[in-house]
C-alpha positions as a printed Julia matrix, in Angstrom:
766×3 Matrix{Float64}:
  54.2   -17.33  -30.7
  55.28  -13.78  -29.93
  58.36  -13.65  -32.24
  56.49  -12.64  -35.44
  54.65  -10.02  -33.49
  57.86   -8.51  -32.15
  59.3    -8.36  -35.66
  56.29   -6.43  -36.87
  56.55   -4.07  -33.93
  60.25   -3.26  -34.56
  59.64   -2.97  -38.3
  56.99   -0.34  -37.73
  58.93    1.71  -35.2
  59.77    4.37  -37.76
  56.13    4.64  -38.79
  55.13    4.97  -35.17
  57.56    7.87  -34.58
  56.09    9.72  -37.54
  52.58    9.15  -36.29
  53.49   10.55  -32.91
  54.92   13.68  -34.47
  51.76   14.16  -36.56
  53.45   13.51  -39.93
  51.02   11.01  -41.43
  49.85   12.89  -44.52
  52.08   10.87  -46.83
  50.19    7.66  -46.09
  47.13    6.81  -48.11
  43.78    6.61  -46.4
  43.45    2.89  -47.01
  46.89    2.0   -45.58
  45.71    0.64  -42.19
  48.61   -0.48  -40.07
  47.83   -2.92  -37.22
  50.01   -2.73  -34.14
  50.05   -5.66  -31.72
  51.16   -5.2   -28.13
  51.54   -7.58  -25.24
  49.55   -6.18  -22.32
  50.11   -6.49  -18.61
  47.5    -6.28  -15.89
  47.21   -3.08  -13.81
  49.28   -1.06  -16.26
  48.16    2.07  -18.11
  48.73    2.19  -21.87
  48.5     5.77  -23.12
  48.38    5.66  -26.9
  47.64    7.88  -29.89
  45.49    6.53  -32.69
  43.88    7.65  -35.95
  42.27    6.04  -38.96
  45.6     4.82  -40.35
  46.48    2.62  -37.41
  44.74    0.14  -35.12
  45.89   -1.61  -31.98
  45.61   -5.13  -30.69
  46.41   -5.65  -27.01
  46.95   -9.25  -26.0
  46.42  -10.38  -22.4
  46.65  -13.75  -20.72
  43.96  -14.98  -18.35
  44.89  -14.94  -14.69
  44.86  -18.24  -12.84
  42.01  -16.99  -10.62
  40.03  -15.46  -13.48
  36.89  -17.23  -12.31
  37.1   -15.72   -8.84
  38.3   -12.3   -10.05
  37.44  -11.73  -13.74
  39.22   -9.06  -15.84
  37.8    -5.55  -16.15
  38.7    -3.54  -19.24
  38.7     0.24  -18.87
  39.33    2.7   -21.7
  39.61    6.44  -21.06
  39.5     8.94  -23.88
  41.64   12.04  -23.41
  39.19   14.76  -24.37
  40.65   17.15  -26.96
  41.02   20.77  -25.92
  40.17   22.61  -29.13
  37.83   20.35  -31.08
  35.2    17.69  -30.62
  35.66   14.1   -31.6
  33.42   13.38  -34.55
  34.5     9.83  -35.36
  34.39    7.71  -32.2
  36.92    5.27  -30.86
  35.79    1.66  -31.32
  36.75   -0.88  -28.65
  36.2    -4.6   -29.27
  37.13   -7.19  -26.65
  37.31  -10.86  -27.57
  37.55  -13.35  -24.71
  36.74  -16.99  -24.16
  33.14  -16.29  -23.1
  32.22  -14.06  -26.01
  32.77  -10.69  -27.62
  31.78   -7.25  -26.3
  32.22   -3.86  -27.91
  31.56   -0.19  -27.25
  32.55    3.22  -28.52
  33.99    6.37  -27.03
  32.72    8.95  -26.43
  29.92    6.87  -24.97
  26.66    8.7   -25.83
  23.59    8.08  -23.77
  20.73    7.95  -26.25
  18.03    9.65  -24.19
  19.93   12.71  -22.99
  22.73   12.86  -25.58
  25.31   13.06  -22.8
  28.9    12.12  -23.69
  31.06   10.03  -21.4
  34.77    9.87  -22.2
  35.56    6.71  -20.27
  33.95    3.29  -20.17
  34.67    0.03  -18.4
  33.21   -3.45  -18.64
  33.78   -6.66  -16.7
  34.45   -9.67  -18.9
  31.94  -12.39  -18.23
  33.7   -15.3   -16.5
  33.16  -18.76  -17.86
  32.55  -20.51  -14.57
  32.81  -23.97  -16.09
  35.8   -23.32  -18.35
  39.25  -24.59  -17.5
  42.4   -22.54  -17.76
  43.85  -22.91  -21.22
  45.97  -20.93  -23.65
  43.11  -18.74  -24.83
  43.68  -15.1   -23.99
  42.01  -11.72  -24.16
  42.3    -9.57  -27.28
  41.44   -5.88  -27.03
  41.09   -4.19  -30.4
  41.08   -0.39  -30.58
  40.43    1.46  -33.82
  38.87    4.63  -35.19
  37.91    6.31  -38.43
  39.02    9.74  -37.24
  41.6    11.48  -39.48
  42.92   13.35  -36.44
  44.89   11.95  -33.59
  42.96   10.59  -30.61
  44.66    9.83  -27.34
  43.3     7.05  -25.15
  44.38    5.16  -22.07
  43.79    1.42  -21.78
  43.95   -0.49  -18.52
  42.98   -4.02  -17.58
  42.47   -4.96  -13.92
  40.85   -7.77  -12.01
  37.48   -7.19  -10.36
  38.06   -7.42   -6.62
  35.55   -9.2    -4.34
  33.74  -10.53   -7.39
  32.53  -13.62   -5.51
  30.24  -12.29   -2.81
  29.92  -14.15    0.48
  27.1   -14.1     3.02
  27.12  -11.06    5.32
  30.01   -9.54    3.37
  29.51   -5.82    2.75
  30.79   -4.68   -0.64
  31.25   -0.99   -1.52
  32.12    0.46   -4.92
  31.38    3.28   -7.36
  30.04    3.22  -10.9
  28.73    5.5   -13.65
  26.43    5.08  -16.68
  29.4     4.04  -18.84
  30.96    1.82  -16.17
  28.47   -0.88  -15.09
  29.49   -3.33  -12.39
  28.32   -6.82  -11.48
  29.18   -9.49   -8.94
  28.65  -13.22   -8.56
  26.91  -15.09   -5.75
  26.4   -18.84   -5.36
  24.3   -20.7    -2.79
  27.16  -22.65   -1.24
  26.94  -21.43    2.35
  23.94  -23.4     3.59
  21.38  -20.69    2.8
  18.44  -21.58    0.59
  17.01  -18.05    0.6
  18.9   -14.77    0.89
  18.14  -11.05    1.0
  20.15   -8.67   -1.2
  20.1    -5.24    0.46
  21.46   -2.27   -1.53
  22.13    1.14    0.05
  23.32    4.42   -1.48
  23.82    7.88   -0.01
  22.8     9.72   -3.18
  19.57    9.71   -5.19
  21.02    8.93   -8.62
  18.84    6.45  -10.43
  20.12    3.01  -11.34
  18.83   -0.4   -12.29
  19.52   -3.4   -10.09
  19.34   -6.7   -11.97
  19.56  -10.34  -10.93
  20.62  -12.59  -13.81
  21.52  -16.23  -14.26
  25.23  -17.04  -14.05
  25.61  -17.47  -17.79
  27.18  -15.35  -20.5
  26.61  -12.82  -21.88
  25.8   -10.49  -19.01
  23.34   -7.74  -19.92
  24.97   -4.69  -18.32
  23.56   -1.77  -20.31
  20.27    0.1   -20.12
  19.27   -1.24  -23.53
  19.89   -4.91  -22.66
  19.41   -5.19  -18.89
  15.71   -5.93  -19.38
  16.4    -9.04  -21.44
  17.0   -11.45  -18.56
  16.28  -12.0   -14.87
  14.79   -9.69  -12.29
  15.25   -5.92  -12.29
  14.17   -2.89  -10.32
  15.0     0.8   -10.28
  16.82    2.03   -7.19
  17.62    5.51   -5.91
  18.74    5.16   -2.28
  17.51    1.75   -1.18
  16.79   -1.5    -2.94
  16.37   -5.12   -2.07
  15.44   -8.49   -3.48
  14.81  -11.8    -1.73
  16.31  -14.57   -3.85
  15.65  -18.29   -3.63
  18.12  -21.05   -4.39
  15.43  -22.91   -6.31
  15.32  -20.1    -8.88
  19.12  -19.81   -9.26
  20.62  -23.2    -8.37
  23.9   -22.46  -10.24
  24.39  -19.02   -8.81
  23.58  -15.55  -10.09
  25.04  -12.25  -11.23
  24.16   -9.04   -9.36
  24.26   -6.28  -11.99
  24.3    -2.51  -11.35
  23.66   -0.02  -14.17
  23.4     3.74  -13.53
  20.99    5.89  -15.56
  22.02    9.15  -17.2
  19.1    10.94  -15.46
  16.6    10.34  -12.67
  13.44   10.14  -14.78
  13.01    6.4   -14.23
  13.21    6.8   -10.43
  11.53   10.18  -10.01
   8.51   10.83  -12.19
   9.07   13.79  -14.49
  12.61   14.63  -13.31
  14.88   14.59  -16.37
  17.76   16.52  -14.86
  21.08   15.02  -15.89
  24.73   15.94  -15.4
  27.96   14.78  -16.99
  29.31   13.72  -13.61
  27.12   10.85  -12.43
  29.26    8.67  -10.22
  27.14    6.71   -7.76
  28.5     5.16   -4.58
  26.87    1.91   -3.55
  27.21   -0.7    -0.83
  25.35   -3.96   -0.62
  25.22   -7.08    1.49
  23.73  -10.54    1.02
  22.09  -11.83    4.2
  20.33  -15.12    4.92
  16.59  -15.0     5.45
  13.87  -17.44    6.44
  13.28  -20.52    4.34
  10.04  -22.17    3.28
   9.65  -24.32    6.4
  10.03  -21.28    8.66
   7.37  -19.46    6.65
   4.94  -22.31    7.25
   5.71  -22.25   10.98
   5.05  -18.5    11.18
   1.72  -18.89    9.41
   0.68  -21.76   11.67
   1.57  -19.78   14.8
  -0.67  -16.87   13.75
  -3.46  -19.27   12.78
  -3.22  -21.01   16.17
  -3.46  -17.65   17.97
  -6.6   -16.75   16.02
  -8.2   -20.12   16.74
  -7.43  -19.67   20.44
  -9.12  -16.26   20.35
 -12.15  -17.87   18.71
 -12.46  -20.54   21.41
 -11.96  -18.11   24.31
 -14.32  -15.52   22.85
 -17.05  -18.09   22.27
 -16.68  -19.43   25.83
 -16.73  -16.04   27.58
 -19.5   -14.65   25.4
 -21.66  -17.71   26.07
 -21.13  -17.27   29.82
 -21.87  -13.54   29.62
 -25.06  -13.89   27.61
 -26.51  -16.42   30.05
 -26.68  -13.66   32.66
 -28.89  -11.44   30.51
 -32.51  -12.33   31.29
 -35.66  -10.41   30.57
 -37.53   -9.11   33.62
 -41.11   -8.02   34.02
 -41.94   -4.39   33.38
 -43.41   -3.96   36.82
 -40.0    -4.64   38.34
 -38.33   -1.85   36.39
 -37.71    1.23   38.44
 -38.52    4.51   36.74
 -35.43    6.29   35.52
 -34.66    9.93   35.14
 -33.76   11.04   31.64
 -33.3    14.2    29.67
 -36.97   13.99   28.7
 -39.58   15.34   31.05
 -42.56   14.12   29.05
 -44.66   11.54   30.94
 -44.01    7.97   29.94
 -46.8     6.18   28.12
 -46.24    2.45   28.41
 -48.06    0.44   25.78
 -50.53   -2.17   27.11
 -49.97   -5.85   26.45
 -52.89   -6.23   24.08
 -51.68   -3.66   21.55
 -51.39   -5.08   18.05
 -49.21   -3.49   15.42
 -50.07   -3.22   11.79
 -47.56   -5.26    9.83
 -48.25   -3.25    6.68
 -46.8    -0.04    8.07
 -44.38    1.67    5.72
 -41.18    3.49    6.65
 -42.96    6.85    6.82
 -45.83    5.58    9.0
 -44.44    6.42   12.42
 -46.15    8.15   15.31
 -46.44   11.81   14.28
 -48.15   14.09   16.73
 -49.13   17.53   15.49
 -48.4    20.4    17.85
 -50.77   23.35   18.22
 -47.87   25.78   17.94
 -47.09   26.54   14.26
 -43.33   26.64   14.78
 -43.29   23.05   16.07
 -44.51   21.89   12.7
 -40.92   22.32   11.56
 -39.94   19.05   13.2
 -43.36   17.35   13.29
 -42.6    15.37   16.41
 -43.02   15.23   20.16
 -40.98   17.34   22.46
 -39.37   14.1    23.58
 -39.46   10.75   21.79
 -38.97    7.29   23.23
 -37.97    4.12   21.45
 -41.55    2.87   21.76
 -42.66    5.79   19.58
 -40.33    4.62   16.8
 -40.74    0.85   17.11
 -44.28    0.21   15.92
 -43.51   -1.91   12.9
 -43.64   -5.67   12.91
 -40.33   -7.32   13.79
 -40.46   -9.63   10.79
 -40.76   -6.75    8.34
 -37.83   -4.89    9.9
 -35.76   -8.06    9.95
 -36.41   -8.61    6.25
 -35.48   -5.03    5.42
 -32.37   -5.25    7.58
 -31.33   -8.46    5.82
 -31.24   -6.58    2.53
 -27.95   -5.03    3.64
 -26.31   -8.44    3.75
 -27.6    -9.58    0.37
 -26.7    -6.28   -1.27
 -23.25   -6.49    0.27
 -22.76  -10.08   -0.96
 -23.89   -9.11   -4.46
 -21.55   -6.12   -4.57
 -18.69   -8.19   -3.15
 -19.02  -10.92   -5.78
 -19.2    -8.59   -8.76
 -16.47   -6.38   -7.31
 -14.02   -9.08   -6.27
 -14.0   -11.26   -9.4
 -12.43   -8.67  -11.75
 -10.14   -7.57   -8.91
  -8.79  -11.1    -8.49
  -8.33  -11.44  -12.24
  -6.49   -8.11  -12.46
  -4.05   -8.66   -9.6
  -3.18  -12.2   -10.67
  -2.54  -10.92  -14.19
  -0.21   -8.26  -12.74
   1.57  -10.92  -10.68
   1.98  -13.07  -13.78
   3.41  -10.13  -15.73
   5.92   -9.47  -12.96
   7.09  -13.07  -13.05
   7.31  -13.24  -16.84
   8.98   -9.87  -17.42
  11.06   -9.7   -14.24
  10.16   -6.0   -13.91
   9.72   -5.52  -10.17
   8.67   -1.9   -10.63
   5.2    -3.21  -11.48
   4.42   -3.99   -7.83
   5.19   -1.82   -4.8
   6.37   -4.44   -2.33
   8.48   -4.01    0.76
  11.34   -5.78   -0.97
  13.33   -6.1     2.24
  10.54   -8.22    3.74
   8.6    -9.9     0.94
   8.61  -13.69    1.09
   7.54  -15.63   -1.96
   5.29  -18.68   -1.74
   4.37  -21.19   -4.42
   0.97  -22.86   -4.24
   0.47  -25.2    -7.17
   0.48  -23.15  -10.39
   0.33  -19.85   -8.5
   3.31  -17.97   -7.15
   2.9   -15.13   -4.63
   5.87  -12.79   -4.52
   4.78  -11.13   -1.26
   3.0   -13.88    0.64
   3.46  -12.49    4.17
   1.51   -9.31    3.33
  -1.24  -11.42    1.8
  -1.45  -13.85    4.7
  -1.46  -11.13    7.39
  -4.93  -10.1     6.15
  -6.34  -13.31    7.58
  -7.16  -11.34   10.73
  -9.87   -9.32    8.94
 -11.5   -12.47    7.58
 -11.26  -14.3    10.88
 -12.69  -11.51   13.04
 -15.38  -10.75   10.47
 -16.59  -14.34   10.62
 -16.28  -14.34   14.41
 -18.49  -11.25   14.65
 -21.06  -12.92   12.39
 -20.99  -15.98   14.66
 -21.55  -13.85   17.78
 -24.4   -12.01   16.08
 -26.02  -15.3    15.12
 -25.64  -16.51   18.71
 -27.46  -13.46   20.06
 -30.19  -13.63   17.43
 -30.9   -17.27   18.22
 -30.86  -16.86   22.01
 -32.85  -13.64   22.36
 -36.55  -13.76   21.54
 -37.8   -10.51   19.96
 -39.77   -8.43   22.46
 -40.98   -5.01   21.38
 -41.77   -3.93   24.94
 -38.27   -4.28   26.4
 -34.85   -3.01   25.36
 -33.6    -1.93   21.97
 -35.3    -3.81   19.1
 -32.89   -6.49   18.0
 -32.35   -6.14   14.23
 -29.15   -8.0    13.34
 -29.07   -7.49    9.56
 -26.68   -4.55    9.84
 -24.44   -6.53   12.21
 -24.22   -9.33    9.66
 -23.4    -6.77    6.98
 -20.68   -5.23    9.15
 -19.07   -8.62    9.79
 -19.26   -9.5     6.1
 -17.72   -6.13    5.18
 -14.86   -6.77    7.6
 -14.2   -10.17    6.04
 -14.36   -8.63    2.54
 -11.9    -5.94    3.62
  -9.45   -8.73    4.38
 -10.04  -10.37    1.02
  -9.7    -7.09   -0.91
  -6.61   -6.08    1.03
  -5.08   -9.49    0.28
  -5.85   -9.0    -3.42
  -4.28   -5.55   -3.33
  -1.09   -6.92   -1.77
  -0.73   -9.53   -4.5
   0.61   -6.65   -6.59
   0.18   -3.26   -4.88
   0.55   -0.2    -7.12
  -1.13    3.1    -7.98
  -3.59    1.36  -10.33
  -5.32   -0.87   -7.76
  -4.93    0.97   -4.45
  -8.71    1.48   -4.2
  -9.16   -2.27   -3.64
  -7.59   -1.81   -0.2
  -9.94    0.96    0.97
 -13.31    0.44   -0.73
 -14.75   -1.76    2.0
 -13.41    0.56    4.69
 -15.88    3.15    3.39
 -18.61    0.53    3.64
 -17.63   -0.42    7.21
 -17.69    3.21    8.34
 -21.05    3.95    6.73
 -22.7     0.75    7.99
 -21.45    1.48   11.51
 -22.93    4.99   11.48
 -26.23    3.68   10.12
 -26.3     1.04   12.86
 -25.74    3.67   15.56
 -28.63    5.69   14.18
 -30.88    2.64   13.77
 -30.4     1.67   17.41
 -32.66    4.45   18.7
 -34.67    4.82   15.46
 -35.64    1.21   14.7
 -38.53    2.06   12.35
 -36.57    4.68   10.4
 -34.33    2.19    8.66
 -32.28    3.58    5.78
 -33.04    1.92    2.47
 -30.29   -0.59    1.65
 -30.36    0.18   -2.08
 -29.99    3.9    -1.39
 -27.1     3.27    1.02
 -25.11    1.24   -1.5
 -25.93    3.8    -4.17
 -24.37    6.46   -1.95
 -21.37    4.21   -1.35
 -20.94    3.8    -5.1
 -20.94    7.58   -5.44
 -18.34    7.84   -2.65
 -16.03    5.36   -4.39
 -16.42    7.2    -7.71
 -15.69   10.46   -5.91
 -12.57    9.0    -4.32
 -11.33    7.66   -7.65
 -11.95   11.02   -9.34
 -10.05   12.78   -6.57
  -7.05   10.51   -7.1
  -7.0    10.97  -10.86
  -7.47   14.72  -10.63
  -6.42   16.45   -7.41
  -6.97   19.98   -8.64
  -8.35   22.86   -6.54
 -11.67   22.99   -8.41
 -12.58   19.42   -7.45
 -11.52   19.96   -3.86
 -13.61   23.14   -3.56
 -16.67   21.33   -4.91
 -16.06   18.37   -2.61
 -15.59   20.65    0.42
 -18.91   22.37   -0.32
 -20.63   19.0    -0.68
 -18.97   17.74    2.5
 -20.09   20.7     4.61
 -23.63   20.63    3.19
 -23.93   16.93    4.09
 -22.59   17.59    7.59
 -25.18   20.32    8.23
 -27.99   18.19    6.8
 -27.06   15.12    8.86
 -26.66   17.27   11.97
 -30.16   18.61   11.44
 -31.51   15.07   11.07
 -29.81   13.99   14.31
 -30.89   17.12   16.15
 -34.56   16.7    15.2
 -34.39   12.9    15.66
 -34.89   12.05   12.0
 -38.0    14.15   11.49
 -36.48   17.26    9.93
 -37.78   17.87    6.44
 -36.32   20.11    3.76
 -38.88   21.15    1.16
 -40.44   24.27   -0.33
 -42.32   24.98    2.93
 -39.16   24.99    5.03
 -38.54   28.79    4.78
 -42.15   29.46    5.8
 -41.91   27.12    8.8
 -38.62   28.65    9.83
 -40.1    32.17    9.58
 -43.1    31.16   11.7
 -40.74   29.74   14.27
 -38.85   33.04   14.52
 -42.06   35.06   14.83
 -44.11   32.9    17.2
 -41.59   31.08   19.41
 -41.15   32.58   22.88
 -37.36   32.49   22.62
 -36.32   31.52   19.09
 -32.58   31.78   19.88
 -32.8    29.23   22.69
 -32.15   25.69   21.4
 -34.8    23.14   22.13
 -32.19   20.44   22.81
 -29.17   22.24   24.36
 -27.05   19.14   25.01
 -27.58   17.85   21.52
 -26.87   21.28   20.07
 -23.51   21.55   21.86
 -22.34   18.1    20.78
 -23.39   18.56   17.17
 -21.77   22.0    17.04
 -18.48   20.46   18.15
 -18.78   17.89   15.35
 -19.5    20.59   12.76
 -16.46   22.61   13.91
 -14.21   19.54   13.72
 -15.35   18.83   10.16
 -14.83   22.46    9.23
 -11.34   22.28   10.73
 -10.52   19.18    8.69
 -11.63   20.87    5.48
  -9.51   23.96    6.22
  -6.45   22.07    7.46
  -6.34   19.89    4.34
  -5.43   23.02    2.37
  -2.47   23.59    4.7
  -1.46   20.06    5.71
  -2.13   17.48    3.02
  -3.51   14.25    4.48
  -1.83   12.17    1.81
  -3.87   11.52   -1.31
  -7.54   12.28   -1.77
  -8.56    8.69   -1.01
  -6.86    8.85    2.38
  -8.48   12.21    3.11
 -11.9    10.77    2.28
 -11.28    7.79    4.55
 -10.13   10.11    7.35
 -13.4    12.03    7.07
 -15.4     8.81    7.41
 -13.35    7.6    10.37
 -13.45   10.93   12.21
 -17.21   11.3    11.77
 -17.78    7.73   12.9
 -15.78    8.44   16.07
 -17.69   11.7    16.58
 -21.07   10.02   16.17
 -20.14    7.19   18.53
 -18.88    9.72   21.08
 -22.12   11.68   20.69
 -24.12    8.49   21.33
 -22.13    7.59   24.45
 -22.35   11.1    25.89
 -26.11   11.2    25.28
 -26.45    7.85   27.07
 -24.66    9.25   30.11
 -26.75   12.43   30.04
 -29.87   10.23   29.94
 -28.71    8.54   33.16
 -27.96    5.3    31.36
 -24.98    3.23   32.39
 -22.1     1.56   30.62
 -21.6    -2.01   31.75
 -18.26   -3.68   32.26
 -18.03   -5.31   28.83
 -18.61   -2.22   26.67
 -16.2    -0.27   28.88
 -13.62   -3.03   28.45
 -14.14   -3.09   24.69
 -13.8     0.71   24.51
 -10.55    0.62   26.47
  -9.09   -2.24   24.42
 -10.19   -0.61   21.16
  -8.43    2.62   22.1
  -5.24    0.73   23.0
  -5.2    -1.36   19.83
  -6.12    1.58   17.58
  -3.25    3.62   19.02
  -0.8     0.78   18.52
  -2.04    0.01   15.0
  -1.87    3.67   13.92
   1.75    3.78   15.1
   2.67    0.93   12.76
   0.53    2.41    9.98
   2.42    5.7    10.15
   5.74    3.85    9.94
   4.94    2.54    6.49
   7.21    0.3     4.44
   6.07    1.4     0.95
   4.04    4.1    -0.76
   2.11    3.68   -4.01
   1.75    7.48   -4.37
   5.45    7.73   -5.3
   7.53    6.11   -8.01
   8.72    2.54   -7.52
  12.26    3.63   -6.62
  11.02    6.28   -4.19
   8.69    3.74   -2.59
  11.71    1.52   -1.85
  13.22    4.24    0.31
  10.52    3.3     2.85
  11.36   -0.41    2.71
  12.32   -1.87    6.08
  13.54   -5.32    7.15
  11.19   -7.76    8.85
  10.53   -6.67   12.42
   8.41   -9.54   13.82
   9.4   -13.21   13.78
  11.77  -12.46   10.83
   8.7   -12.79    8.63
   6.36   -9.83    9.21
   7.05   -6.11    8.86
   5.3    -3.01   10.24
   2.51   -3.19    7.69
   1.8    -6.81    8.59
   1.55   -5.8    12.24
  -0.83   -3.01   11.17
  -3.0    -5.66    9.5
  -3.13   -7.76   12.67
  -3.76   -4.86   15.05
  -6.27   -3.01   12.86
  -8.29   -6.22   12.4
  -8.47   -6.62   16.18
  -9.29   -2.91   16.54
 -12.18   -3.11   14.08
 -13.54   -6.2    15.81
 -13.36   -4.49   19.21
 -15.08   -1.42   17.75
 -17.86   -3.65   16.45
 -18.2    -5.21   19.89
 -18.53   -1.72   21.39
 -21.59   -1.13   19.2
 -22.8    -4.64   19.87
 -22.77   -4.35   23.68
 -23.22   -0.62   24.18
 -26.93   -0.88   25.06
 -26.79   -4.02   27.21
 -27.7    -1.84   30.19
 -31.17   -1.15   28.75
 -31.93   -4.67   27.59
 -34.42   -5.11   30.44
 -35.89   -1.6    30.35
 -39.29   -0.94   28.75
 -38.99    0.7    25.37
 -41.34    3.41   26.61
 -38.61    4.54   29.06
 -35.67    4.54   26.61
 -35.18    8.01   25.11
 -34.39    8.67   21.46
 -31.3    10.69   20.57
């Protein structure tokens, strides 16, 4: 076979010597002379070529070519005094196909030239060793001499084993890929990629068939892919790749795909990578983990129902004559309503007991010096219950119209991820994202979806407890706090909807649907603050339509702040925030009877002129507590300019949470000042809530992804599963925060159990 080739080689030896010396002008341009050489593995062939000659290098396949396929590398010796205009063309024909490239290799986006390139020849895993070989053809159309170096090696460690760490280097013109097969009793594995530098690359998982798409232009044609800077990972199932798979690495010429807006590129882009394939939990283990969590929640339901039933049996209404008079912050004599008083059921929200004061300055607040709950609980219970129920129906209406397009959007995004294989569409924790197939639906990150079951469970549990209290306790306007449970139902429903929306968000989390995860948190915070206020102001019930209108404005404001985080918007928002804080503080200070209208300056002026001591606050304790709250809000507004609290949506949520904590603290302190007590159960709930909130915030701060960054940058936060080999830190945050919210609800629910047997005429308003 090789005898004719050798004859041609010896016959052209004189021509070759002239070519080397540069004397080729006597040959015509169309006299192309092919030169055939027998190549050996791991040997460098340094050769000079021009348009008058081409080379064919013939190689045999190694016996272990399936385990260690050949890798062809061509290096172009860069000329010193001129650029190469006509490139060197390399064509490799092998038994699995044909591949070709040119040198210098020019990256299309940045026009960067690379003077060496290498490609692994796709192994035919089912082919048998035969006489077919590898033919490397090198040619050019350049009239000047070009020097190149050709080398063919075998790709070491091409077949990756479980728990085998593989390290290597690559560049944009030298892609690398490896082969893995599910032959080691592992039906699901985790591919974990680590790099010490931030150079951008694409990690691709492709079927073990030829050709292999190992360039930036073709890598998107098949399989799964994701951009990686320092960390990457993919959980792979044997059901998806029963015949094995190729793990492909392609480096980008710049970092724009991994770092938004960064187009910096250099000629030297050699990236060092190490990766390992580790076994992970299979489908049966996933089911067991889900059942364990479900069993724990059911146990909590049974125990909570049992203990709450036993606790509520001890709360019995006593006669008013048995109630000992209590000392409070109010010194006004108590006026207990007689038994035969009838209340007008047609009273409107503004028809409360308003007593005019002879002093002109007291007209500013239009109220008594000290109010009791009996003064603000004159409306019929049925009317207040109907108005309170509007919160639930408004919440259900909003939830239905809000959730349906959300579900459609996230499932469409999940479908696009599956069809395109582009894993940059969703910001998962790829080191702990377990897929789950349920009929026609596939969830790529099922554990983060399932861990939201705690919100739904505890929301329904709180609704059940509220229903239990409403059925057991008979409304009595003469004793305790008026029992209006509509807001409690709305709070429980909002908690359950938070779980549903968070689950929808985690179907495909990204910067386009992040608001689904926080919208109902705004609602929970606002409903909780309204419930605290309604407790001591039962007749002054905020209009449900107005409340949800304000919530809609808050969500629009949060979305606007995310889309445009400029200083102008933040200045306007800060002004609005501080104005609202001062207005709400005035409402709390004057017990809901402060009015801002055109007569306000006149009333304020009369107060300064006629009051004995206008600088002395009428309610010192309340003034001190509200001043602390105002200063804290002012500090938050100032500190956000110095220390950014994440994105605008997070900052808005922090404001809601902080003010809810401040208002609850204000309520508790005012109870203690009024000589009221905290029973065992609210104290226990407060303690447990503080413990669980602290633990949950720890796991929240140690996040495993971030939608505010690019997909590759988000993966730098990815962490392996930390709990039961199935849940990560964010899953634990879901569990703990759901318990924390439930305990916080129970604090509000039981906070006034100490006054349940006290006459309303002895319970102060604050």
